[in-house]
GROMACS .gro file of C-alpha atoms in nm:
model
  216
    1UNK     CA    1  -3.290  -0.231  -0.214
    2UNK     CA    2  -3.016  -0.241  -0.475
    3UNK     CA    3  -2.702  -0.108  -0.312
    4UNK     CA    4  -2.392  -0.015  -0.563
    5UNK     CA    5  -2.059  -0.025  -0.457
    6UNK     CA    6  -1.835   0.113  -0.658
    7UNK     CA    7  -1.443   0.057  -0.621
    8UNK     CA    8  -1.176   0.114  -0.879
    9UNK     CA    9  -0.966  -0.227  -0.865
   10UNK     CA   10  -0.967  -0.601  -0.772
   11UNK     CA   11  -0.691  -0.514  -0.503
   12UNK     CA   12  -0.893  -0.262  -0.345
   13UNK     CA   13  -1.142  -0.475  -0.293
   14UNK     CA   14  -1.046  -0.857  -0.276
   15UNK     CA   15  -1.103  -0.824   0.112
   16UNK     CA   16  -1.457  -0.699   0.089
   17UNK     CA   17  -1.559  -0.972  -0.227
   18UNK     CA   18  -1.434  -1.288  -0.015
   19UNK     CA   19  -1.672  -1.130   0.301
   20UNK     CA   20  -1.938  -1.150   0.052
   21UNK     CA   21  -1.874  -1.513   0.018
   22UNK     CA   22  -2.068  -1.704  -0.277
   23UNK     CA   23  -2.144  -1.453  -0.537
   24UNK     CA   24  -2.236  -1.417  -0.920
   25UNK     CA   25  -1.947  -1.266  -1.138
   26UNK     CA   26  -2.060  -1.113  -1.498
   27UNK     CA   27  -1.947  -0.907  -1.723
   28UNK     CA   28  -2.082  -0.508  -1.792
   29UNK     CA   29  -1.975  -0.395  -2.136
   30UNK     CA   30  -1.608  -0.338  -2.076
   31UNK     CA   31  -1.632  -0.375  -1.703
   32UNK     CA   32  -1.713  -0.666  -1.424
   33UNK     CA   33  -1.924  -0.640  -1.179
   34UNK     CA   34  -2.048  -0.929  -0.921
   35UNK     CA   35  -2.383  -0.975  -0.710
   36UNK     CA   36  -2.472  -1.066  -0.386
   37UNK     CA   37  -2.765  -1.107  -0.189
   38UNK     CA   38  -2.732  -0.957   0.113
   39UNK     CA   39  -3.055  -1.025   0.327
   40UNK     CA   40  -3.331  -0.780   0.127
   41UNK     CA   41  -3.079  -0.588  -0.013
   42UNK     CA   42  -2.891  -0.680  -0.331
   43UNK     CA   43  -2.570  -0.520  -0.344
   44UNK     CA   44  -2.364  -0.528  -0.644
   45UNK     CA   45  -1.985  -0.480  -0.646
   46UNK     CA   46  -1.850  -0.266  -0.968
   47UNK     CA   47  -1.507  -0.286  -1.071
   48UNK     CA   48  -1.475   0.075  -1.221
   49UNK     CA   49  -1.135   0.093  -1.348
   50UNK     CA   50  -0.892   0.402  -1.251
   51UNK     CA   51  -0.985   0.746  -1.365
   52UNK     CA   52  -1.280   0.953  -1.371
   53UNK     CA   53  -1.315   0.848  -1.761
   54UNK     CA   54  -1.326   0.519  -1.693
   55UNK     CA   55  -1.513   0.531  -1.364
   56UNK     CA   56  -1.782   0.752  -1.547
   57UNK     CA   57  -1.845   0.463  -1.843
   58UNK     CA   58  -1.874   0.187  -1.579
   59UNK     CA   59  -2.125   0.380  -1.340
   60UNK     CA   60  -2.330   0.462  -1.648
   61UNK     CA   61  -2.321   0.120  -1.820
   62UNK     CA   62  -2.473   0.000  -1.446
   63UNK     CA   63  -2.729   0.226  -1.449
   64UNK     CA   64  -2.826   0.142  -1.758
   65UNK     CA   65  -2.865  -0.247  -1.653
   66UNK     CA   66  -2.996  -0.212  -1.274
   67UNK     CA   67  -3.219   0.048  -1.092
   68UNK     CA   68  -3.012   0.124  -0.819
   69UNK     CA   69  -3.113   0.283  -0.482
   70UNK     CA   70  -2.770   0.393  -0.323
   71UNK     CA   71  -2.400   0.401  -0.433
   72UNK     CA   72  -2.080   0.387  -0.193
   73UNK     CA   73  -1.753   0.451  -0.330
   74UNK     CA   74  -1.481   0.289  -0.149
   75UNK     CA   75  -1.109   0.239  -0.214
   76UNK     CA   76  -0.767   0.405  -0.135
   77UNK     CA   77  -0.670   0.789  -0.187
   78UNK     CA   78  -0.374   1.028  -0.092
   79UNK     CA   79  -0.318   1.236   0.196
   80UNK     CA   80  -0.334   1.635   0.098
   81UNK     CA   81  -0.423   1.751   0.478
   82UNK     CA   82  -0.084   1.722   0.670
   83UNK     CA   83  -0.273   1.625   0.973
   84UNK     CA   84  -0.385   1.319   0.800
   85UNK     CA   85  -0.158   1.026   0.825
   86UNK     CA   86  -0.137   0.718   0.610
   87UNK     CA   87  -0.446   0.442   0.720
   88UNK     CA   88  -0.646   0.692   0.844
   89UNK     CA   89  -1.015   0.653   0.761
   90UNK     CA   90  -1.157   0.940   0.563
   91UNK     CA   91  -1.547   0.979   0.492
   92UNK     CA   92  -1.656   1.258   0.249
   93UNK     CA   93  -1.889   1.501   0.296
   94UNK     CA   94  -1.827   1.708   0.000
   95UNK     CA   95  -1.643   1.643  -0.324
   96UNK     CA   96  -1.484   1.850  -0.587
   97UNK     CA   97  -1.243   1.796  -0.928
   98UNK     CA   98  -0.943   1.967  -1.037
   99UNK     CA   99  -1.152   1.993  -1.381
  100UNK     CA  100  -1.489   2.132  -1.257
  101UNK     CA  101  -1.531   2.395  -0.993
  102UNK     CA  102  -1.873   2.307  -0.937
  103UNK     CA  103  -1.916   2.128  -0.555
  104UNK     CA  104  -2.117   1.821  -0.503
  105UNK     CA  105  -2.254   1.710  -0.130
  106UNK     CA  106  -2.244   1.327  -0.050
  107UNK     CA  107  -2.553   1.256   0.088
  108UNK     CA  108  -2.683   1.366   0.437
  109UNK     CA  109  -2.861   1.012   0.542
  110UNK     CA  110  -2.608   0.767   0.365
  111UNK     CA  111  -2.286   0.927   0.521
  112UNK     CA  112  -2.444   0.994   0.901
  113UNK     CA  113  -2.497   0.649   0.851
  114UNK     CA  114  -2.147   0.532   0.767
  115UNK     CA  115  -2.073   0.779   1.038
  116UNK     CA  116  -2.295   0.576   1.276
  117UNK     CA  117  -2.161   0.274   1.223
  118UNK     CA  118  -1.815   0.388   1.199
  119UNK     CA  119  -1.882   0.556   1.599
  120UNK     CA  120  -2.030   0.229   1.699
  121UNK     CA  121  -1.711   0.029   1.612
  122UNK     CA  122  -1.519   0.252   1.797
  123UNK     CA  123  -1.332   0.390   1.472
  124UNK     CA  124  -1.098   0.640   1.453
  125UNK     CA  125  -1.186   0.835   1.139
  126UNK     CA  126  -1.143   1.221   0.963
  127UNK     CA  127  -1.452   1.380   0.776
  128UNK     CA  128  -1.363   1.648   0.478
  129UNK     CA  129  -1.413   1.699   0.176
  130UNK     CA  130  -1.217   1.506  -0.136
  131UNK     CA  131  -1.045   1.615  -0.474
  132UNK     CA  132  -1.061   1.386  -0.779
  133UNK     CA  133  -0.768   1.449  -1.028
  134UNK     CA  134  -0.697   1.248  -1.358
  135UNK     CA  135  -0.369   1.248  -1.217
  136UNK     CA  136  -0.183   1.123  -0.966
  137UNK     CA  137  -0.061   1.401  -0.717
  138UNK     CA  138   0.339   1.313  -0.690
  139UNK     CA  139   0.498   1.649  -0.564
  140UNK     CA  140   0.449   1.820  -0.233
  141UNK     CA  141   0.448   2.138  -0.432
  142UNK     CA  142   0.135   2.019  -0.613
  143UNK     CA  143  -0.013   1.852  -0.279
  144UNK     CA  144   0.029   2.221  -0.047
  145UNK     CA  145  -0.120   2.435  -0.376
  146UNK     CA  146  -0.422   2.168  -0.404
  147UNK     CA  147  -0.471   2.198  -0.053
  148UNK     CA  148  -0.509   2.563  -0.024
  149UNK     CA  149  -0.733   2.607  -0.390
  150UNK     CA  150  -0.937   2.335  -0.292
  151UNK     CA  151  -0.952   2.333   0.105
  152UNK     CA  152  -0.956   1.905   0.052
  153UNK     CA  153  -0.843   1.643   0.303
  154UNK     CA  154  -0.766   1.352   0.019
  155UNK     CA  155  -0.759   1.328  -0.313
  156UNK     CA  156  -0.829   1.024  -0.565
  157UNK     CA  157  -0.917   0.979  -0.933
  158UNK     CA  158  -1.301   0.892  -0.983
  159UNK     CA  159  -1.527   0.975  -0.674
  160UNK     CA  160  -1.648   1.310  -0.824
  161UNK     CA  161  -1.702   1.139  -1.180
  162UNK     CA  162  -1.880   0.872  -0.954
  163UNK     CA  163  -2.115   1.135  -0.742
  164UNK     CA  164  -2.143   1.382  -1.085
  165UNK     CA  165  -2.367   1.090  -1.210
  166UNK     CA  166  -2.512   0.959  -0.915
  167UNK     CA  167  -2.613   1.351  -0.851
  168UNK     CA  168  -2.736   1.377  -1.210
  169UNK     CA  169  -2.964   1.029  -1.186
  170UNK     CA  170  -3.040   1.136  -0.843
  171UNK     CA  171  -2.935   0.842  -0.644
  172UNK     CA  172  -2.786   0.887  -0.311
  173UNK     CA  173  -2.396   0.882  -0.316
  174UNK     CA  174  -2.139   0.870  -0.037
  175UNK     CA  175  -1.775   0.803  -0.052
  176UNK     CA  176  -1.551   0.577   0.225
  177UNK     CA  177  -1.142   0.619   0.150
  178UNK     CA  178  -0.865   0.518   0.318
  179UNK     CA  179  -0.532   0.704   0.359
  180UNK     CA  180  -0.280   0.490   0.124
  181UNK     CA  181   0.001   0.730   0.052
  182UNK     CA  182   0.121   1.100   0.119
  183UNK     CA  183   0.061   1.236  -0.210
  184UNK     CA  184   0.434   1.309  -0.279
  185UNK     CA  185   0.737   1.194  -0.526
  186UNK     CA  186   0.750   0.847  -0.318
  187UNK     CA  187   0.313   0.825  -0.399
  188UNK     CA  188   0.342   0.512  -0.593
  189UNK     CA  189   0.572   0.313  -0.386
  190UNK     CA  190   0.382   0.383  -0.089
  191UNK     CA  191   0.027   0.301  -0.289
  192UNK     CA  192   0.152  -0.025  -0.348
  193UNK     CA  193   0.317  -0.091   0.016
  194UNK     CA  194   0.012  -0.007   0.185
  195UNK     CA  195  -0.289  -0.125  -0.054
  196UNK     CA  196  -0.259  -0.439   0.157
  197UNK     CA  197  -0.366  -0.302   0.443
  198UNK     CA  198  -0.596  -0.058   0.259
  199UNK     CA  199  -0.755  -0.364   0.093
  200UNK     CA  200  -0.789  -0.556   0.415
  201UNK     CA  201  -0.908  -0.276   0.655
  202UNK     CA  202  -1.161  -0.118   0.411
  203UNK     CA  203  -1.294  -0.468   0.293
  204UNK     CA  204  -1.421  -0.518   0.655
  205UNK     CA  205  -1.554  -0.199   0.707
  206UNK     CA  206  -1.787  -0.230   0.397
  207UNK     CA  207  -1.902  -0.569   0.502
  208UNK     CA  208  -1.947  -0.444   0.837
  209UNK     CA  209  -2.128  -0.193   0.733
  210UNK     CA  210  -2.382  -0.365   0.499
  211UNK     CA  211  -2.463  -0.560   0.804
  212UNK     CA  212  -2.531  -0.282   1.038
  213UNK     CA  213  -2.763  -0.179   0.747
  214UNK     CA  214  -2.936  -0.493   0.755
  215UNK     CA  215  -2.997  -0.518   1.136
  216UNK     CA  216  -3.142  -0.154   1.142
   0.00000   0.00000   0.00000
């Protein structure tokens, strides 16, 4: 099986490459992605670049070299749910844009399994659904009126581009964030403070998981 997974930049997921140990790194049009052979699976790592523009032309230029069976998003994204709190682990069920009203569902089998996995570690987690904005959400103002149009938990800026194309190629999608800021004036300072952890945390999850995958 040919596993995608998708995350917007190196520092989201330097963790997560070193897990996967000796790997090939090669270039995709304007993008890199790497390869790894992880027992029958091959799982390839994408490096989408920030924004849904941007995370649309790399998931499409993949697609277009590999048949791939399943793509996880991972990576960082803001808190818009005040009972979230930063490093919190958030998995999607549902996700929606501030450009398109149209809904998309992650899929059923891929995020009960993340959900699975994440029960069997013992893990703490919130499931919701997530906003994608070509923005960055920097005012509580903005945060409290996206949160009531929207009804989200998180917001970042390419899952739905991601799942739009994964839903139109139907592949199975699913998306894995962690809390990395409060989606307020201090976003970016915080974003940067905590990608750290968000890197470290996250990166072991997703190796985790592709193992629990493998034993099953």
């Amino acid at each position: 099986m040919n596993i995608a997974i998708a995350a917007a930049h190196a520092m989201e997921f330097s963790t997560f490459r070193r897990y996967m140990g000796r790997v090939r790194k090669l270039p995709l049009e304007s993008w890199q992605h790497y390869i790894w052979e992880n027992g029958n699976n091959q799982v390839i790592l994408l490096e989408t670049g920030i924004g849904p523009e941007t995370a649309r032309g790399a998931i499409t230029a993949l697609l277009k070299t590999y048949q791939i069976d399943c793509i996880i998003n991972f990576g960082s994204a803001g808190m818009i749910d005040a009972k979230l709190s930063v490093g919190d682990v958030y998995l999607a069920d549902e996700v929606v844009s501030v450009q398109n009203d149209r809904l998309l569902q992650t899929n059923i089998q891929m995020t009960e399994a993340i959900n699975a996995f994440l029960t069997e570690q013992e893990m703490t987690f919130c499931r919701g659904r997530l906003l994608t904005s070509p923005d960055p959400v920097v005012k509580k103002s903005q945060r409290m009126r996206l949160a009531k149009q929207f009804q989200v938990g998180a917001v970042d800026m390419e899952t739905y581009a991601l799942a739009e194309i994964a839903n139109h190629k139907r592949i199975p999608f699913t998306a894995l964030k962690m809390i990395s800021d409060r989606a307020t004036a201090m976003s970016r300072l915080e974003f940067w403070k905590n990608l750290p952890h968000v890197n470290r945390s996250l990166g072991k999850l997703m190796y985790g998981f592709l193992e629990f995958l493998k034993a099953a």
